[in-house]
PDB file of C-alpha atoms and ligand atoms in Angstrom:
ATOM      1  CA  VAL U   1     -18.716  10.117 -19.085  1.00 34.00           C
ATOM      2  CA  ASN U   2     -15.978  10.590 -21.965  1.00 37.00           C
ATOM      3  CA  SER U   3     -12.733   8.672 -21.749  1.00 35.00           C
ATOM      4  CA  VAL U   4     -10.392  11.607 -21.565  1.00 34.00           C
ATOM      5  CA  SER U   5      -6.509  11.819 -21.607  1.00 33.00           C
ATOM      6  CA  SER U   6      -4.934  13.735 -18.896  1.00 33.00           C
ATOM      7  CA  VAL U   7      -1.920  15.950 -19.807  1.00 29.00           C
ATOM      8  CA  ILE U   8       0.157  17.694 -17.710  1.00 29.00           C
ATOM      9  CA  ALA U   9       0.977  20.406 -20.049  1.00 28.00           C
ATOM     10  CA  SER U  10       4.648  21.974 -20.210  1.00 26.00           C
ATOM     11  CA  LEU U  11       4.491  25.436 -18.858  1.00 27.00           C
ATOM     12  CA  LEU U  12       5.586  28.685 -19.713  1.00 26.00           C
ATOM     13  CA  ILE U  13       6.015  31.029 -17.167  1.00 27.00           C
ATOM     14  CA  THR U  14       6.507  34.815 -17.501  1.00 26.00           C
ATOM     15  CA  ILE U  15       6.802  37.272 -14.546  1.00 27.00           C
ATOM     16  CA  LEU U  16       4.303  39.978 -16.159  1.00 29.00           C
ATOM     17  CA  SER U  17       4.408  42.900 -13.748  1.00 28.00           C
ATOM     18  CA  ILE U  18       5.938  44.128 -10.649  1.00 32.00           C
ATOM     19  CA  SER U  19       4.035  44.384  -7.565  1.00 32.00           C
ATOM     20  CA  CYS U  20       1.840  47.397  -6.870  1.00 36.00           C
ATOM     21  CA  GLU U  21       1.042  48.342  -3.461  1.00 41.00           C
ATOM     22  CA  GLY U  22      -1.097  45.955  -1.812  1.00 55.00           C
ATOM     23  CA  HIS U  23      -1.203  43.961  -4.771  1.00 61.00           C
ATOM     24  CA  PRO U  24       0.781  40.548  -5.335  1.00 71.00           C
ATOM     25  CA  ILE U  25       3.136  39.951  -8.197  1.00 83.00           C
ATOM     26  CA  GLU U  26       1.243  38.262 -11.232  1.00 89.00           C
ATOM     27  CA  LYS U  27       2.446  35.579 -13.058  1.00 92.00           C
ATOM     28  CA  THR U  28       0.918  33.882 -16.241  1.00 93.00           C
ATOM     29  CA  VAL U  29       1.253  30.348 -17.203  1.00 93.00           C
ATOM     30  CA  GLU U  30       0.153  28.728 -20.165  1.00 91.00           C
ATOM     31  CA  VAL U  31      -1.591  25.322 -20.643  1.00 88.00           C
ATOM     32  CA  GLY U  32      -2.702  23.943 -23.845  1.00 84.00           C
ATOM     33  CA  GLY U  33      -3.171  27.294 -25.212  1.00 87.00           C
ATOM     34  CA  VAL U  34      -4.862  28.802 -22.097  1.00 91.00           C
ATOM     35  CA  ILE U  35      -3.425  31.542 -20.562  1.00 93.00           C
ATOM     36  CA  CYS U  36      -3.610  31.575 -16.392  1.00 95.00           C
ATOM     37  CA  THR U  37      -3.086  34.380 -14.466  1.00 95.00           C
ATOM     38  CA  LEU U  38      -1.790  33.611 -10.817  1.00 96.00           C
ATOM     39  CA  PRO U  39      -0.184  35.246  -8.005  1.00 95.00           C
ATOM     40  CA  ASP U  40       3.341  34.506  -7.382  1.00 92.00           C
ATOM     41  CA  GLU U  41       2.968  34.286  -3.806  1.00 95.00           C
ATOM     42  CA  ILE U  42       0.133  35.524  -1.432  1.00 96.00           C
ATOM     43  CA  ALA U  43       0.383  36.793   2.058  1.00 95.00           C
ATOM     44  CA  GLN U  44      -1.518  35.999   4.858  1.00 96.00           C
ATOM     45  CA  GLY U  45      -5.274  37.730   4.632  1.00 96.00           C
ATOM     46  CA  ASP U  46      -4.864  38.340   0.876  1.00 95.00           C
ATOM     47  CA  LEU U  47      -7.053  37.605  -2.028  1.00 94.00           C
ATOM     48  CA  PHE U  48      -6.292  37.052  -5.626  1.00 95.00           C
ATOM     49  CA  LEU U  49      -8.310  36.632  -8.703  1.00 94.00           C
ATOM     50  CA  VAL U  50      -7.300  33.837 -10.838  1.00 96.00           C
ATOM     51  CA  LYS U  51      -7.822  34.276 -14.436  1.00 95.00           C
ATOM     52  CA  VAL U  52      -8.243  31.878 -17.367  1.00 95.00           C
ATOM     53  CA  LYS U  53      -8.253  32.964 -20.690  1.00 92.00           C
ATOM     54  CA  TYR U  54      -8.978  30.833 -23.558  1.00 88.00           C
ATOM     55  CA  ARG U  55      -9.175  31.299 -27.504  1.00 84.00           C
ATOM     56  CA  ASP U  56     -12.672  32.778 -28.918  1.00 80.00           C
ATOM     57  CA  GLY U  57     -15.075  30.271 -29.637  1.00 79.00           C
ATOM     58  CA  GLU U  58     -13.300  27.608 -27.750  1.00 83.00           C
ATOM     59  CA  GLU U  59     -15.440  25.349 -25.264  1.00 85.00           C
ATOM     60  CA  VAL U  60     -13.581  25.662 -21.790  1.00 89.00           C
ATOM     61  CA  LYS U  61     -14.426  24.918 -18.333  1.00 92.00           C
ATOM     62  CA  VAL U  62     -12.233  25.380 -15.165  1.00 95.00           C
ATOM     63  CA  GLY U  63     -12.318  23.864 -11.852  1.00 95.00           C
ATOM     64  CA  GLY U  64      -9.712  24.117  -8.955  1.00 96.00           C
ATOM     65  CA  ARG U  65      -8.444  24.117  -5.346  1.00 97.00           C
ATOM     66  CA  PHE U  66      -5.987  26.146  -3.193  1.00 97.00           C
ATOM     67  CA  LEU U  67      -5.250  25.600   0.328  1.00 94.00           C
ATOM     68  CA  ASP U  68      -8.037  22.630   0.746  1.00 88.00           C
ATOM     69  CA  ARG U  69     -10.521  25.418  -0.573  1.00 93.00           C
ATOM     70  CA  GLU U  70     -12.561  24.937  -3.685  1.00 93.00           C
ATOM     71  CA  ILE U  71     -12.246  27.879  -6.336  1.00 95.00           C
ATOM     72  CA  ARG U  72     -15.569  28.800  -7.437  1.00 94.00           C
ATOM     73  CA  PHE U  73     -14.784  30.138 -11.163  1.00 94.00           C
ATOM     74  CA  PHE U  74     -17.320  32.114 -13.095  1.00 93.00           C
ATOM     75  CA  ARG U  75     -17.562  33.341 -16.680  1.00 90.00           C
ATOM     76  CA  THR U  76     -17.148  36.882 -17.457  1.00 87.00           C
ATOM     77  CA  GLU U  77     -18.640  38.942 -20.430  1.00 81.00           C
ATOM     78  CA  LYS U  78     -15.105  39.003 -21.649  1.00 80.00           C
ATOM     79  CA  GLY U  79     -14.960  35.530 -22.469  1.00 81.00           C
ATOM     80  CA  GLU U  80     -12.692  34.172 -19.608  1.00 91.00           C
ATOM     81  CA  TRP U  81     -13.073  32.454 -16.292  1.00 94.00           C
ATOM     82  CA  MET U  82     -12.370  34.111 -12.984  1.00 95.00           C
ATOM     83  CA  GLY U  83     -12.244  32.840  -9.448  1.00 95.00           C
ATOM     84  CA  LEU U  84     -11.028  34.244  -6.123  1.00 96.00           C
ATOM     85  CA  ILE U  85      -8.505  32.472  -3.813  1.00 96.00           C
ATOM     86  CA  SER U  86      -7.189  33.475  -0.530  1.00 96.00           C
ATOM     87  CA  ALA U  87      -4.734  32.935   2.080  1.00 96.00           C
ATOM     88  CA  CYS U  88      -6.652  33.047   5.579  1.00 96.00           C
ATOM     89  CA  LEU U  89      -5.227  35.481   8.195  1.00 96.00           C
ATOM     90  CA  PHE U  90      -4.169  32.148  10.117  1.00 95.00           C
ATOM     91  CA  ASP U  91      -2.949  29.833   7.273  1.00 96.00           C
ATOM     92  CA  LYS U  92       0.601  28.752   7.851  1.00 95.00           C
ATOM     93  CA  PRO U  93       3.329  30.354   5.933  1.00 96.00           C
ATOM     94  CA  GLY U  94       5.164  28.012   3.249  1.00 96.00           C
ATOM     95  CA  ASP U  95       4.683  26.656   0.039  1.00 96.00           C
ATOM     96  CA  ALA U  96       0.658  25.882  -0.915  1.00 96.00           C
ATOM     97  CA  LEU U  97      -0.401  23.813  -4.033  1.00 96.00           C
ATOM     98  CA  LEU U  98      -2.728  25.603  -6.511  1.00 96.00           C
ATOM     99  CA  GLU U  99      -4.359  23.080  -8.705  1.00 97.00           C
ATOM    100  CA  LEU U 100      -6.504  23.879 -11.939  1.00 96.00           C
ATOM    101  CA  GLU U 101      -8.534  21.495 -14.053  1.00 96.00           C
ATOM    102  CA  ILE U 102      -8.955  23.087 -17.537  1.00 94.00           C
ATOM    103  CA  ILE U 103     -11.565  20.994 -19.467  1.00 93.00           C
ATOM    104  CA  GLN U 104     -11.177  21.738 -23.008  1.00 88.00           C
ATOM    105  CA  GLY U 105     -13.736  19.684 -25.174  1.00 85.00           C
ATOM    106  CA  GLU U 106     -12.288  15.917 -24.631  1.00 87.00           C
ATOM    107  CA  ARG U 107      -8.958  16.968 -23.016  1.00 90.00           C
ATOM    108  CA  ILE U 108      -8.327  17.892 -19.196  1.00 92.00           C
ATOM    109  CA  ASN U 109      -5.504  19.646 -18.536  1.00 92.00           C
ATOM    110  CA  HIS U 110      -4.253  19.735 -14.848  1.00 94.00           C
ATOM    111  CA  LEU U 111      -1.963  22.614 -13.867  1.00 95.00           C
ATOM    112  CA  ARG U 112      -0.142  22.479 -10.391  1.00 95.00           C
ATOM    113  CA  GLU U 113       1.653  25.311  -9.137  1.00 94.00           C
ATOM    114  CA  GLU U 114       3.462  25.826  -5.642  1.00 94.00           C
ATOM    115  CA  ILE U 115       2.194  29.202  -4.438  1.00 95.00           C
ATOM    116  CA  LYS U 116       4.181  30.642  -1.496  1.00 95.00           C
ATOM    117  CA  VAL U 117       1.876  31.894   1.528  1.00 96.00           C
ATOM    118  CA  VAL U 118       4.181  34.564   2.723  1.00 95.00           C
ATOM    119  CA  LYS U 119       3.931  35.837   6.664  1.00 94.00           C
ATOM    120  CA  LYS U 120       2.804  39.041   6.897  1.00 92.00           C
ATOM    121  CA  GLU U 121       3.602  41.387  10.092  1.00 92.00           C
ATOM    122  CA  PHE U 122       0.474  43.571  10.892  1.00 93.00           C
ATOM    123  CA  GLY U 123       1.674  45.371  13.941  1.00 93.00           C
ATOM    124  CA  VAL U 124       0.437  45.370  17.551  1.00 94.00           C
ATOM    125  CA  GLU U 125      -2.570  47.290  19.051  1.00 91.00           C
ATOM    126  CA  TYR U 126      -2.805  47.894  22.665  1.00 91.00           C
ATOM    127  CA  LEU U 127      -6.740  48.321  24.050  1.00 86.00           C
ATOM    128  CA  ARG U 128      -8.126  48.908  27.555  1.00 86.00           C
ATOM    129  CA  LEU U 129     -11.457  47.557  28.220  1.00 82.00           C
ATOM    130  CA  PRO U 130     -13.628  46.978  31.653  1.00 83.00           C
ATOM    131  CA  ALA U 131     -12.599  43.786  33.321  1.00 83.00           C
ATOM    132  CA  SER U 132     -16.130  42.430  33.092  1.00 77.00           C
ATOM    133  CA  LYS U 133     -15.710  42.358  29.043  1.00 76.00           C
ATOM    134  CA  VAL U 134     -12.486  40.687  29.131  1.00 80.00           C
ATOM    135  CA  THR U 135     -12.562  38.120  31.980  1.00 83.00           C
ATOM    136  CA  LEU U 136     -15.466  35.681  30.772  1.00 86.00           C
ATOM    137  CA  ASP U 137     -17.586  33.615  33.150  1.00 90.00           C
ATOM    138  CA  GLU U 138     -18.682  30.361  32.355  1.00 93.00           C
ATOM    139  CA  LYS U 139     -22.424  31.672  31.064  1.00 93.00           C
ATOM    140  CA  ALA U 140     -20.385  33.768  28.800  1.00 91.00           C
ATOM    141  CA  LEU U 141     -17.816  31.075  27.375  1.00 93.00           C
ATOM    142  CA  THR U 142     -20.976  28.869  26.704  1.00 96.00           C
ATOM    143  CA  ARG U 143     -22.712  31.543  25.008  1.00 95.00           C
ATOM    144  CA  ILE U 144     -19.774  32.379  22.604  1.00 95.00           C
ATOM    145  CA  ARG U 145     -19.181  28.719  21.947  1.00 96.00           C
ATOM    146  CA  LYS U 146     -22.742  28.399  20.764  1.00 97.00           C
ATOM    147  CA  GLU U 147     -22.366  31.454  18.620  1.00 97.00           C
ATOM    148  CA  LYS U 148     -18.979  30.274  16.960  1.00 94.00           C
ATOM    149  CA  LYS U 149     -21.007  26.910  15.807  1.00 95.00           C
ATOM    150  CA  ILE U 150     -24.042  28.802  14.249  1.00 95.00           C
ATOM    151  CA  LEU U 151     -21.243  30.992  12.374  1.00 94.00           C
ATOM    152  CA  ASP U 152     -19.128  28.141  11.381  1.00 93.00           C
ATOM    153  CA  ARG U 153     -22.214  26.455   9.863  1.00 94.00           C
ATOM    154  CA  ILE U 154     -22.700  29.381   7.495  1.00 94.00           C
ATOM    155  CA  TRP U 155     -19.369  29.206   6.023  1.00 92.00           C
ATOM    156  CA  GLU U 156     -19.924  25.459   5.629  1.00 88.00           C
ATOM    157  CA  GLU U 157     -23.069  25.883   3.507  1.00 87.00           C
ATOM    158  CA  GLU U 158     -22.035  27.392   0.292  1.00 88.00           C
ATOM    159  CA  THR U 159     -24.374  29.474  -2.493  1.00 89.00           C
ATOM    160  CA  PRO U 160     -23.159  28.156  -5.822  1.00 86.00           C
ATOM    161  CA  SER U 161     -24.611  31.102  -7.596  1.00 88.00           C
ATOM    162  CA  ARG U 162     -22.764  34.381  -7.553  1.00 93.00           C
ATOM    163  CA  HIS U 163     -24.592  37.496  -6.300  1.00 96.00           C
ATOM    164  CA  TRP U 164     -21.842  40.135  -6.495  1.00 96.00           C
ATOM    165  CA  ARG U 165     -20.616  41.945  -9.315  1.00 94.00           C
ATOM    166  CA  GLY U 166     -17.232  44.079  -9.715  1.00 93.00           C
ATOM    167  CA  SER U 167     -15.786  45.918  -6.689  1.00 95.00           C
ATOM    168  CA  PHE U 168     -17.360  46.054  -3.163  1.00 97.00           C
ATOM    169  CA  ILE U 169     -17.916  49.319  -1.601  1.00 97.00           C
ATOM    170  CA  LEU U 170     -17.052  50.700   1.613  1.00 97.00           C
ATOM    171  CA  PRO U 171     -20.067  50.006   3.563  1.00 98.00           C
ATOM    172  CA  THR U 172     -20.217  53.547   5.635  1.00 98.00           C
ATOM    173  CA  LYS U 173     -18.578  56.917   5.521  1.00 96.00           C
ATOM    174  CA  GLY U 174     -15.728  57.403   8.096  1.00 96.00           C
ATOM    175  CA  GLU U 175     -11.942  57.266   9.479  1.00 95.00           C
ATOM    176  CA  TYR U 176     -10.264  53.987   9.465  1.00 95.00           C
ATOM    177  CA  GLY U 177      -9.927  52.648  13.109  1.00 93.00           C
ATOM    178  CA  SER U 178      -8.040  49.430  13.812  1.00 92.00           C
ATOM    179  CA  PRO U 179      -6.886  47.727  10.777  1.00 94.00           C
ATOM    180  CA  PHE U 180      -6.839  44.105   9.617  1.00 96.00           C
ATOM    181  CA  GLY U 181      -4.583  41.489  11.041  1.00 96.00           C
ATOM    182  CA  VAL U 182      -3.282  43.706  13.930  1.00 95.00           C
ATOM    183  CA  ARG U 183      -2.231  41.683  16.998  1.00 93.00           C
ATOM    184  CA  ARG U 184      -4.183  42.880  20.148  1.00 90.00           C
ATOM    185  CA  ILE U 185      -3.054  43.286  23.896  1.00 91.00           C
ATOM    186  CA  ILE U 186      -6.191  43.786  25.614  1.00 87.00           C
ATOM    187  CA  ASN U 187      -5.286  45.100  29.429  1.00 89.00           C
ATOM    188  CA  ASN U 188      -1.928  43.701  29.039  1.00 89.00           C
ATOM    189  CA  GLU U 189      -3.082  40.060  27.787  1.00 87.00           C
ATOM    190  CA  PRO U 190      -2.460  38.906  24.134  1.00 89.00           C
ATOM    191  CA  ARG U 191      -5.706  38.219  22.371  1.00 87.00           C
ATOM    192  CA  SER U 192      -6.927  37.125  18.948  1.00 88.00           C
ATOM    193  CA  PRO U 193      -5.885  39.315  16.092  1.00 93.00           C
ATOM    194  CA  HIS U 194      -8.329  41.714  14.789  1.00 94.00           C
ATOM    195  CA  THR U 195     -10.095  39.905  11.757  1.00 95.00           C
ATOM    196  CA  GLY U 196     -11.793  42.804   9.965  1.00 96.00           C
ATOM    197  CA  ILE U 197     -11.531  46.570   9.351  1.00 97.00           C
ATOM    198  CA  ASP U 198     -13.100  49.491  11.733  1.00 97.00           C
ATOM    199  CA  ILE U 199     -14.650  52.323  10.392  1.00 97.00           C
ATOM    200  CA  LYS U 200     -15.180  55.218  12.851  1.00 97.00           C
ATOM    201  CA  ALA U 201     -18.771  56.522  12.581  1.00 97.00           C
ATOM    202  CA  PRO U 202     -21.105  58.001  14.735  1.00 97.00           C
ATOM    203  CA  GLU U 203     -24.083  56.151  16.147  1.00 97.00           C
ATOM    204  CA  GLY U 204     -27.039  56.016  13.661  1.00 98.00           C
ATOM    205  CA  ARG U 205     -25.149  56.485  10.454  1.00 98.00           C
ATOM    206  CA  GLU U 206     -26.185  54.240   7.629  1.00 98.00           C
ATOM    207  CA  VAL U 207     -24.482  51.086   6.646  1.00 98.00           C
ATOM    208  CA  LEU U 208     -24.758  49.835   3.436  1.00 98.00           C
ATOM    209  CA  SER U 209     -24.553  46.475   1.688  1.00 98.00           C
ATOM    210  CA  SER U 210     -21.152  46.238   0.192  1.00 98.00           C
ATOM    211  CA  ASN U 211     -22.309  44.271  -3.082  1.00 98.00           C
ATOM    212  CA  HIS U 212     -25.416  42.361  -4.143  1.00 98.00           C
ATOM    213  CA  GLY U 213     -26.377  39.478  -1.780  1.00 98.00           C
ATOM    214  CA  GLU U 214     -28.589  37.715   0.407  1.00 98.00           C
ATOM    215  CA  VAL U 215     -29.101  38.237   3.873  1.00 98.00           C
ATOM    216  CA  ARG U 216     -27.692  34.997   5.603  1.00 97.00           C
ATOM    217  CA  PHE U 217     -27.627  35.888   9.401  1.00 98.00           C
ATOM    218  CA  ILE U 218     -28.847  38.631  11.711  1.00 98.00           C
ATOM    219  CA  GLY U 219     -28.563  38.251  15.522  1.00 97.00           C
ATOM    220  CA  ASP U 220     -27.104  39.873  18.738  1.00 97.00           C
ATOM    221  CA  LEU U 221     -23.613  38.351  19.566  1.00 97.00           C
ATOM    222  CA  PHE U 222     -21.517  38.628  22.634  1.00 94.00           C
ATOM    223  CA  PHE U 223     -18.438  39.857  20.836  1.00 92.00           C
ATOM    224  CA  ALA U 224     -19.882  41.232  17.622  1.00 96.00           C
ATOM    225  CA  GLY U 225     -23.219  42.836  19.116  1.00 97.00           C
ATOM    226  CA  LYS U 226     -25.882  43.392  16.611  1.00 98.00           C
ATOM    227  CA  SER U 227     -24.705  41.601  13.181  1.00 98.00           C
ATOM    228  CA  ILE U 228     -25.576  41.240   9.768  1.00 98.00           C
ATOM    229  CA  ILE U 229     -23.861  38.395   7.716  1.00 98.00           C
ATOM    230  CA  ILE U 230     -24.240  39.014   3.762  1.00 98.00           C
ATOM    231  CA  ASP U 231     -23.928  35.912   1.505  1.00 98.00           C
ATOM    232  CA  HIS U 232     -22.436  37.036  -2.249  1.00 97.00           C
ATOM    233  CA  GLY U 233     -22.514  33.424  -3.434  1.00 96.00           C
ATOM    234  CA  GLY U 234     -19.490  31.153  -4.207  1.00 93.00           C
ATOM    235  CA  GLY U 235     -18.484  31.144  -0.665  1.00 95.00           C
ATOM    236  CA  LEU U 236     -17.982  34.885  -0.229  1.00 97.00           C
ATOM    237  CA  TYR U 237     -19.566  36.503   2.990  1.00 98.00           C
ATOM    238  CA  THR U 238     -19.381  40.323   4.222  1.00 98.00           C
ATOM    239  CA  MET U 239     -20.045  40.986   7.950  1.00 98.00           C
ATOM    240  CA  TYR U 240     -21.489  44.385   9.599  1.00 98.00           C
ATOM    241  CA  PHE U 241     -20.883  44.227  13.588  1.00 98.00           C
ATOM    242  CA  HIS U 242     -21.541  46.403  16.508  1.00 98.00           C
ATOM    243  CA  LEU U 243     -24.849  47.879  14.836  1.00 98.00           C
ATOM    244  CA  SER U 244     -27.365  50.014  16.658  1.00 98.00           C
ATOM    245  CA  LYS U 245     -29.886  48.928  14.374  1.00 98.00           C
ATOM    246  CA  ILE U 246     -30.749  46.277  11.783  1.00 98.00           C
ATOM    247  CA  LEU U 247     -32.814  46.940   8.912  1.00 98.00           C
ATOM    248  CA  VAL U 248     -32.928  43.719   6.725  1.00 98.00           C
ATOM    249  CA  ASN U 249     -34.386  39.928   7.480  1.00 98.00           C
ATOM    250  CA  VAL U 250     -32.579  37.019   6.824  1.00 98.00           C
ATOM    251  CA  GLY U 251     -33.421  35.537   3.348  1.00 97.00           C
ATOM    252  CA  GLU U 252     -33.725  38.991   2.175  1.00 98.00           C
ATOM    253  CA  ARG U 253     -32.169  39.957  -1.220  1.00 98.00           C
ATOM    254  CA  VAL U 254     -30.082  43.143  -1.145  1.00 98.00           C
ATOM    255  CA  LYS U 255     -28.065  45.447  -3.847  1.00 98.00           C
ATOM    256  CA  LYS U 256     -24.812  47.008  -3.648  1.00 98.00           C
ATOM    257  CA  GLY U 257     -25.433  50.118  -1.711  1.00 98.00           C
ATOM    258  CA  GLU U 258     -28.672  49.576  -0.026  1.00 98.00           C
ATOM    259  CA  PRO U 259     -28.808  50.529   3.622  1.00 98.00           C
ATOM    260  CA  ILE U 260     -29.095  47.696   5.824  1.00 98.00           C
ATOM    261  CA  GLY U 261     -28.618  48.892   9.314  1.00 98.00           C
ATOM    262  CA  LEU U 262     -27.308  51.741  11.289  1.00 98.00           C
ATOM    263  CA  VAL U 263     -23.852  52.061  13.485  1.00 98.00           C
ATOM    264  CA  GLY U 264     -23.718  51.293  16.858  1.00 98.00           C
ATOM    265  CA  SER U 265     -21.813  50.329  19.673  1.00 97.00           C
ATOM    266  CA  THR U 266     -23.276  46.987  20.763  1.00 97.00           C
ATOM    267  CA  GLY U 267     -21.294  43.845  21.843  1.00 94.00           C
ATOM    268  CA  ARG U 268     -17.466  44.339  22.814  1.00 87.00           C
ATOM    269  CA  THR U 269     -16.575  47.843  21.741  1.00 88.00           C
ATOM    270  CA  THR U 270     -14.635  51.016  22.890  1.00 85.00           C
ATOM    271  CA  GLY U 271     -17.063  53.399  21.180  1.00 92.00           C
ATOM    272  CA  PRO U 272     -19.470  53.466  18.149  1.00 97.00           C
ATOM    273  CA  HIS U 273     -17.849  52.231  14.770  1.00 97.00           C
ATOM    274  CA  LEU U 274     -18.345  49.611  12.132  1.00 98.00           C
ATOM    275  CA  HIS U 275     -16.625  46.564  12.255  1.00 98.00           C
ATOM    276  CA  PHE U 276     -16.472  45.492   8.578  1.00 98.00           C
ATOM    277  CA  GLY U 277     -15.327  41.510   7.854  1.00 98.00           C
ATOM    278  CA  VAL U 278     -15.047  39.247   4.842  1.00 98.00           C
ATOM    279  CA  ARG U 279     -14.858  35.426   4.906  1.00 97.00           C
ATOM    280  CA  LEU U 280     -14.071  33.533   1.547  1.00 96.00           C
ATOM    281  CA  GLN U 281     -15.013  29.832   2.239  1.00 93.00           C
ATOM    282  CA  GLY U 282     -14.365  30.433   5.713  1.00 93.00           C
ATOM    283  CA  ALA U 283     -10.931  32.071   5.284  1.00 95.00           C
ATOM    284  CA  ARG U 284     -10.520  35.461   6.868  1.00 96.00           C
ATOM    285  CA  VAL U 285      -9.461  37.917   4.484  1.00 96.00           C
ATOM    286  CA  ASN U 286      -8.724  41.712   4.201  1.00 97.00           C
ATOM    287  CA  PRO U 287     -11.629  43.802   2.982  1.00 97.00           C
ATOM    288  CA  HIS U 288      -9.430  46.194   1.278  1.00 95.00           C
ATOM    289  CA  LEU U 289      -8.753  43.914  -1.385  1.00 93.00           C
ATOM    290  CA  LEU U 290     -12.477  43.653  -2.356  1.00 96.00           C
ATOM    291  CA  PHE U 291     -12.538  47.479  -3.168  1.00 95.00           C
ATOM    292  CA  SER U 292     -10.366  47.219  -6.387  1.00 89.00           C
ATOM    293  CA  LEU U 293     -11.951  44.272  -8.177  1.00 90.00           C
ATOM    294  CA  PRO U 294     -12.407  44.608 -11.768  1.00 86.00           C
ATOM    295  CA  ALA U 295     -15.410  45.506 -13.734  1.00 82.00           C
ATOM    296  CA  GLU U 296     -16.745  42.666 -15.803  1.00 75.00           C
TER     297      GLU U 296
HETATM  298 ZN1   ZN T   1     -13.200  45.448  14.659  1.00 81.49          ZN
END
């Protein structure tokens, strides 16, 4: 290992653009001639693509952390580094430290920026379900705990290489149902908020893989019913719930737009629909933000 001098560079902050709908305000910070694009703040459930642009011909490597999660940077064909960061729906509002480590030959520049995690109001939804699906007996609770453990293990094991490219696609056609983040009152009792988006579609309609990836999990879960989890690499996963049929197997590589299952109403549902969820290093994020990623 070379001996390296660690420099905290003076920062030049420019507010670049005004927030467009659903997109956080960006700011650029310069560190040793390298231009970093960061969010000014990030709302609960939001994703942001951090960009690190360096001069042509320069040898630069980037690493970093945000909210105790490692940022998985990848190099684009345009000669810059990009990495997705997020605030989980359940992350607490307040200042959070974003740390970047920019290695330029012998030099390592550290960038430390406070990014505010902003509370977001998602609204409330009132649902009625059969009492048997809400009041859970010991057998059901044991099953749910077991299933949670299996899923939690998936987020912990990260595939380092990135399979996904460009924007994600909506996995099936249909009207939007219950939105992301909405708080739920089921049979007059407050329950967990909605951690994905619902797409209303008839039983049997094709469900497509939202991007390139590898099937990490298939199974029949208490709440989610017949389910598929696709690993897109770098800690990014998409989830497809309540299916009537699963068309893929664990370990199978799938392409963006490839059919992986059929819409159904298995698990705890009020009717046929697709529940589409996203996890980035375990964080629950709004799937809509993956539909407008830049092509590289
Ligand atoms: Zn749902």
